[in-house]
Amino acid sequence: MSVIKNNIYKFLSSLSLTIFLLCFIAFGSIFGTVIKQKADVEEYLSIYSDTTYTIIKYLGLDDVYHSPWFIAAIVLFAINLALCTYGRFARLIKTEGKVALPDESELSDMSMVFHVGSKERENAIASIKKGYQTIYEGEEGVVLQKGVISRYGVYMIHGSILIILMGSLIGMLFGYKGFMTLRKGETKDQLILRGTPPKEVPLGFSLKCKDFQVSFYPGGAPKDYVSKVEVLDNGRVVMERDIRVNSPLSYKGINVYQASYGASTSFLFTIAGERVTLSERETYEKDGLVMMIARFESSIHNFGPGVLVAYLDQGEPKVVWFLKDVERLKEQKIQGVNIKLEDIKENFYTGLEIAKDPGVWVVWTGFALILFGLYANFFIYYRRIYIRNIPDGLIVAGIAFKNREGFKEEFEKLKRKVSGNGS
Amino acid sequence: MDHKILGVVTLLYLSIFFLHILYFAVKKEKMLSFMWILLYITLGLHAAGLVARWVESYRLGIGHAPLSNFYESLIFYAWCIGFVLVILKKRLTFPIITMMASLIALGFMGYASISSSVERKIQPLIPALQSNWLHIHVITCFIAYSAFVISFICGLLYLIKWKNVVPPKEMLEEINYRSVVVGFPMLSAGILTGAVWAHYAWGSYWSWTPRRRGR
C-alpha cells in the first residue's frame, strides 16, 4: 500500500509532470486564443463547418478556460508545484540548521582563498565581518553569510504562483461578472450574468444613469465615454460619480466599468388617454388588450419612421403599422381602444460591466511577492565566507553558488582591504 | 519635426553598422571608441525625436506619450535596444554584438519609416489606452523585448565559430545570462502591470484575444 502511495507522490511531484502540464496548458491556451471564446452559435457557424463546431463544442474549445480538462490541468499543476516546492524547501531547512566549518585542507582547496598573518588576526576578522551576518562563531573560527534572502527567492516565486491561483479561484467561486444597460434617467437594481440562458440577479443596490455622453476626436475616433451615475442604497443617494473607461466605480466590493454604449429607441403612445412609453419587443397588456412593438423602421417608403405593432385579436395574432408623420396612420383603433403614436425617441444607453472579485487583493499580493521573489532570485546572491584559525594566523575562504564572477571581484576587494590593514 | 529627427537617427544607425564593417576590415581600436560615442549621440538624438513627437502631440491637442500605435512601438523598441546596449557596455567587448544589435535597430527604424502598412501620423488615444498604466506597461515590456534581442544575438552567435570575431562561449553565456536576468523579470513585470491595468480598466486580468487592441 505504501509503495503505491510513494509512487503516486513521486509522480505528482515529478519534474516530467510539470513539463507535461506546462506544455498542455500552453497548448490549451493556444486554442483559447485562436478560437473566439463564449461567442454565439451563429458566430461559430459563420466561421466553422457543422462538424468542426460539434468538435469545438464537445471539447469545450469555445470556453477553454472554464472547461473541465483545463481546470483539471491547472489543479494538477498547483498540486505538482506545491509538492515540488515543499520537498525542496524541507531539504533547504534541513541543511540550513547545519553550519559546519570545513577543515584547513578543505578550505585551502577552495577556488577563493587567502591567508592572514597572526599579527593582523583581530583586525582582519573585524573588517571581514562588516556587512556580513555571523552564523557560527567558535574556538576554531567563524562562518559568515550574506544575501540569504536569495535562497528563498524560488520559494517566493512558486508560492506566489499558488497564491495567484488561489486568488483567481476565490474570484471564480465567490465573485461574478455581468452587465447592465442603462438608459438616461433609468434606474436598475439587477444585473445580468452572461451564460445560457442569461440570468438576472440582484445587485444589492441601485444604479441610476443621470447622463451619458460620448465624445469624438475630429478624425472620428472615440475620445471619451462618460456615464454620470448615482448609487442608491435603500433609496438614498450614497454616491455620485462619472464612470469612464479607465475609471470604474467601486461600491461595496462591486466594481462598475464603462464597457460599451449603444442607441435604443423608445416609443411614446397614448393608449386610451394614458401615456405609455414602450421599447422594442416590449409587451403592453391592459383590460384585455395585448399588444407588442414588433419592429421599428426609421423610414418606410418616404413616409417617415414607422412602428409595427402586433396584437391579439381573439387569440389570432395581427399586425398594424403606425406611421409617425402620417396623420391617418398615427392614430388608430385596436379592438376599440384609441391608440396614438406620439413620439419616437432615440436614446443612448450605456453598457456597464459589473464585476465582483473578492480574490483580487490575494492576486495583487501574489503579484507583489512574485516581483520581490524575482528580484531576490536574480539580483541578490548567496555567499559564505569561512574564517579558520590556523597556527600562523587565519585562513579565509569564500564560496558562492550563483554569480561567481561578481563574488570573485568582491572577494578580491576584501583580500586587498584586509592585507592593506596589516601593512 | 519629429520625422526629420528620426530620419537622421535612422541614418546614424546605418552609419554605426557600417562603422562596424569598416572596423572588421581595418581593425583600428580607436574606431570602436568612436562607435560608442556615435551610439551615445544617436541614442540622445533618438530620445529627442521621441520627445519632439510627444510635444507635437500636445500641439495637436491629443497629447500623449509616443507609445501608442505600431509606428511608435517600433521607434521606441529601437531606442530600447540602444539603451540596453549602453547598460551592457562593460561586457560588450566584442563589437559583433553591437553590430548585430544596431542592424536590428536599423531594421525597426527602416521598417517604421518605409512600410506602407505603418501609420506614421500621431493618432489620438482611444479611451481604453487613456491611463498612466500605459507608460509603465509599455516601458517594462519593451525593455524586456530589447534585452531578449541581445540574448537572441548571443544565442545565434553561440552556434557560430569564428575566432577573434565571435566571443568565446563562456563570455556569450555570461552576456546571455545578464540580458535574460534583465529581460525575464521585466517581462514578468510587464505582464503583471498589464493584468493590473486590464483589471482596473475593464474588470478582468486578461482577455484571451491575440492582441487586446491593435497597436
PDB file of C-alpha atoms in Angstrom, chain A residues 81-82 85 152-166 362 365-366 369-370:
ATOM      1  CA  LEU A  81       4.056  22.832  -7.798  1.00  0.00           C
ATOM      2  CA  ALA A  82       3.098  22.663  -4.128  1.00  0.00           C
ATOM      3  CA  THR A  85       8.270  23.307  -3.587  1.00  0.00           C
ATOM      4  CA  TYR A 152      14.177  31.862  -0.640  1.00  0.00           C
ATOM      5  CA  GLY A 153      13.555  33.626  -3.991  1.00  0.00           C
ATOM      6  CA  VAL A 154      12.495  30.420  -5.728  1.00  0.00           C
ATOM      7  CA  TYR A 155      10.027  29.587  -2.964  1.00  0.00           C
ATOM      8  CA  MET A 156       8.588  33.082  -3.071  1.00  0.00           C
ATOM      9  CA  ILE A 157       8.020  32.769  -6.817  1.00  0.00           C
ATOM     10  CA  HIS A 158       6.473  29.307  -6.526  1.00  0.00           C
ATOM     11  CA  GLY A 159       4.436  30.330  -3.511  1.00  0.00           C
ATOM     12  CA  SER A 160       3.177  33.434  -5.229  1.00  0.00           C
ATOM     13  CA  ILE A 161       2.004  31.397  -8.239  1.00  0.00           C
ATOM     14  CA  LEU A 162      -0.054  29.315  -5.807  1.00  0.00           C
ATOM     15  CA  ILE A 163      -1.347  32.498  -4.157  1.00  0.00           C
ATOM     16  CA  ILE A 164      -2.360  33.940  -7.542  1.00  0.00           C
ATOM     17  CA  LEU A 165      -4.165  30.701  -8.449  1.00  0.00           C
ATOM     18  CA  MET A 166      -5.910  30.791  -5.078  1.00  0.00           C
ATOM     19  CA  VAL A 362      -4.983  37.965  -2.974  1.00  0.00           C
ATOM     20  CA  THR A 365      -0.371  40.149  -3.094  1.00  0.00           C
ATOM     21  CA  GLY A 366       0.811  37.297  -5.293  1.00  0.00           C
ATOM     22  CA  LEU A 369       5.503  38.669  -3.979  1.00  0.00           C
ATOM     23  CA  ILE A 370       6.420  37.295  -7.401  1.00  0.00           C
TER      24      ILE A 370
END
